[in-house]
Backbone as a ProteinNet text record, in pm:
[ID]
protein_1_A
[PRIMARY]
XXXXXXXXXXXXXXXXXXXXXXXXXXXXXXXXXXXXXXXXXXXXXXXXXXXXXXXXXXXXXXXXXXXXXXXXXXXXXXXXXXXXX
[TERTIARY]
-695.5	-700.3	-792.4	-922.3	-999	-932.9	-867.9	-753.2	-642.3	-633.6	-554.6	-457.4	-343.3	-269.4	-157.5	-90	28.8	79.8	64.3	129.8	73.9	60.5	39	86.9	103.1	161.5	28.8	72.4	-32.4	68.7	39.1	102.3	41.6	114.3	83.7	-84.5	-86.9	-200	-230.2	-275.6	-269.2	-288	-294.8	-221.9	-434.6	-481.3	-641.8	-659.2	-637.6	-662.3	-620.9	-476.3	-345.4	-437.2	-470.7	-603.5	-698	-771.7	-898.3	-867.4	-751.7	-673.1	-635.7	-608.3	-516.8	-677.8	-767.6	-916.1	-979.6	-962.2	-1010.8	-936.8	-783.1	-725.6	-783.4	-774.5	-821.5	-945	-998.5	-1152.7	-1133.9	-1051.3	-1057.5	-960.8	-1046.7	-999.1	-828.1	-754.2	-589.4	-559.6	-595.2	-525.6	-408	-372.7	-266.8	-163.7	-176.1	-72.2	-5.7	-138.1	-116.4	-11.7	121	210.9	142.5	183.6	126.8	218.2	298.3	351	343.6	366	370.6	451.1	421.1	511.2	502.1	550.3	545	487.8	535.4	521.4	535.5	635.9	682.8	791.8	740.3	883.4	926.7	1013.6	1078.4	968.5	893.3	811.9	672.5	669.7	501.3	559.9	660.8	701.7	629.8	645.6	611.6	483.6	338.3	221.6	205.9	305.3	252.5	274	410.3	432.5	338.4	271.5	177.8	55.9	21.5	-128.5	-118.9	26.5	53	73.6	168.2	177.9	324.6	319.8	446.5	547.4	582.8	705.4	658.6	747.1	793	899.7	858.9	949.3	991.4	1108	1123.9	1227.5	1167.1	1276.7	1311.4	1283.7	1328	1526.1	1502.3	1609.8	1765.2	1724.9	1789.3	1765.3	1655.4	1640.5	1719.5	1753.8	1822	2014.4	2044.1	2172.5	2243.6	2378.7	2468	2542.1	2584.6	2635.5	2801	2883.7	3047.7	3080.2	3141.2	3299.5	3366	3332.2	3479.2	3562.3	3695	3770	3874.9	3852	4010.2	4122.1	4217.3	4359.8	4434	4437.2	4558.3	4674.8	4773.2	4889.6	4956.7	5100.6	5195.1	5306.1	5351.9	5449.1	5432.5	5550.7	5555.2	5508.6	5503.6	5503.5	5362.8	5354.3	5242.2	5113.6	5015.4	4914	4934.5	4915.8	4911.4	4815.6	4707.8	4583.3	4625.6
15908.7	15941	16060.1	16078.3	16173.5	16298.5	16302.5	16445.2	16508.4	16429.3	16491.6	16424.2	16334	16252.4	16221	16205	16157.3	16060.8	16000	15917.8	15869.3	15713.9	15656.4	15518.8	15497.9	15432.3	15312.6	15187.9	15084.7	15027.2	15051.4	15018	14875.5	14751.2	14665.9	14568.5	14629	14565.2	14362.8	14338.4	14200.1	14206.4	14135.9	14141.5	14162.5	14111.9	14127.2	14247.9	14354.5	14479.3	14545.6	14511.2	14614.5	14554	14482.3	14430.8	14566	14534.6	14638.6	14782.1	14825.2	14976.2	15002.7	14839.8	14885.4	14883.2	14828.3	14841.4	15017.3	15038.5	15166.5	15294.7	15274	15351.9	15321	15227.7	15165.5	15255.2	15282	15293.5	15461.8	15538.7	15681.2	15718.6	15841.6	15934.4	15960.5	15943.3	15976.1	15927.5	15832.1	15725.2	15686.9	15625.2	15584.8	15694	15770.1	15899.5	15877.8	15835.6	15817.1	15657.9	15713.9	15572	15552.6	15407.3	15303.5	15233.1	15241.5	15142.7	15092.9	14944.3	14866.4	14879.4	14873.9	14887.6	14844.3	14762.9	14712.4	14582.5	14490.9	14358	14296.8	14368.5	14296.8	14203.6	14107.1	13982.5	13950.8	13861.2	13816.4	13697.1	13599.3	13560.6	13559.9	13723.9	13772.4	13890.7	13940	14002.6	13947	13872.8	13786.2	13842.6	13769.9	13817.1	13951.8	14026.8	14205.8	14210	14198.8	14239.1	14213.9	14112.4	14057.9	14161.6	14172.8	14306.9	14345	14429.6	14602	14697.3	14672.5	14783.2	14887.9	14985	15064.2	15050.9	15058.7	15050.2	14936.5	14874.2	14786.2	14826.1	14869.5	14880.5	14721.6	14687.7	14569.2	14555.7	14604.7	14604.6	14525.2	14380.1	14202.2	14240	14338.4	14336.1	14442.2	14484	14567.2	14524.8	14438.7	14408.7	14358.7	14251.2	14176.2	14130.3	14269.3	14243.5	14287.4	14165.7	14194.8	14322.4	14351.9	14489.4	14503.3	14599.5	14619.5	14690.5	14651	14729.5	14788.3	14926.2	15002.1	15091.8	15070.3	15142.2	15157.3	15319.4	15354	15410.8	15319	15398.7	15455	15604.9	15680.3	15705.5	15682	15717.8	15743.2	15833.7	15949.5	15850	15731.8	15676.7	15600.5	15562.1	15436.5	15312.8	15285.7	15176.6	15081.1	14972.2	14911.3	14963.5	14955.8	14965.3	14845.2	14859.6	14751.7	14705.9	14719.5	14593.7	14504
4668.5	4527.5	4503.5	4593.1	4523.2	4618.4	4664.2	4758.2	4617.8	4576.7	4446.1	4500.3	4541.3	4543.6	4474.7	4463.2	4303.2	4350.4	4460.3	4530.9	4658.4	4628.5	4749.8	4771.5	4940.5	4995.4	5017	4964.1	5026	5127.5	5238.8	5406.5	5462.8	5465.1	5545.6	5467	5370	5294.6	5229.9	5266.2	5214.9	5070	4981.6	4835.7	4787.9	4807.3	4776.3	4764.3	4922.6	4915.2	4799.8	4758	4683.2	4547.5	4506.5	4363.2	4371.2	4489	4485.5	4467.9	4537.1	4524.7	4355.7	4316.4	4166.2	4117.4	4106.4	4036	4062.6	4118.2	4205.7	4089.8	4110.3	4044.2	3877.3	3808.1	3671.7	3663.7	3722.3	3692.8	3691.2	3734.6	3743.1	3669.6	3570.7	3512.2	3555.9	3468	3484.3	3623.6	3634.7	3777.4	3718.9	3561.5	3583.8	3628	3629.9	3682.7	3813.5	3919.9	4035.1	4061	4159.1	4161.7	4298.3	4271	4400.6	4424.9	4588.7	4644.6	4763.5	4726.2	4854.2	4968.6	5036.8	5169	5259.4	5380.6	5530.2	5573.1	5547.3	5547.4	5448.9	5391.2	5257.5	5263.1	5239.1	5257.8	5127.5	5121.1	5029.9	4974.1	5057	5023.9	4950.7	4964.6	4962.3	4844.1	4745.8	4712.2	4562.5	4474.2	4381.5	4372.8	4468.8	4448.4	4446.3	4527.3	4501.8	4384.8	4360.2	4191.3	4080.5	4124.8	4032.5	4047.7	4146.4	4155.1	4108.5	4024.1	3968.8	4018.4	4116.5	4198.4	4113.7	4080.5	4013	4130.5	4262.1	4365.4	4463.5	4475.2	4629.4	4717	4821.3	4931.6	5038.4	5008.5	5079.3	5184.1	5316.5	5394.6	5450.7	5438.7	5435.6	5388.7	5305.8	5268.8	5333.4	5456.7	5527.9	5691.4	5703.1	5864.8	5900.5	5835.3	5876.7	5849.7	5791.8	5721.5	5810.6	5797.6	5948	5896.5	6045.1	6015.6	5970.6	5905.1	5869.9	5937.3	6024.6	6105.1	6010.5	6012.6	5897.6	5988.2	6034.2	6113.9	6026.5	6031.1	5970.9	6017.2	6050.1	6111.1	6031.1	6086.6	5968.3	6046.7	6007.1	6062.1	5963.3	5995.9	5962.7	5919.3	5962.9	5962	5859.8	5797	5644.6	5722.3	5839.4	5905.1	5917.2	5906.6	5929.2	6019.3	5971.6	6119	6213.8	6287.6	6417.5	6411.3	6306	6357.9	6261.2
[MASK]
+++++++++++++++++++++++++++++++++++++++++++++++++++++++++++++++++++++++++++++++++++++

């Protein structure tokens, strides 16, 4: 924050820290300016209490680790005829 900042990443922080960061910002001149987000060990579980700190962004990649993946194959063919798969 005192680098001139507009943006920062709270990385892997336990929800106490991301309090003391949002107090920190509160207390300085045009902090609210500065966005704050959570990021990297954000679960679906632990998502609730961040929100609650005040954090302006959550990054939740609970929500991409684990998503099965889509087969998209596209057969083009010339003919009126069925694809064969």
């Amino acid at each position: 924050m005192e680098a001139g900042a507009g943006w920062l990443m709270l990385d892997n922080m336990e929800v106490a820290d991301i309090e003391e960061v949002m107090r920190m910002r509160a207390g300085r001149s045009g902090g609210s300016e500065i966005l704050l987000e959570a990021s990297g060990n954000v679960t679906l579980d632990r998502v609730r209490a961040i929100a609650d700190a005040g954090v302006d962004l959550i990054s939740i990649g609970a929500l991409t680790h684990s998503a099965p993946a889509l087969d998209l194959t596209m057969l083009i063919t010339m003919d009126a005829a069925p694809c064969p798969r």
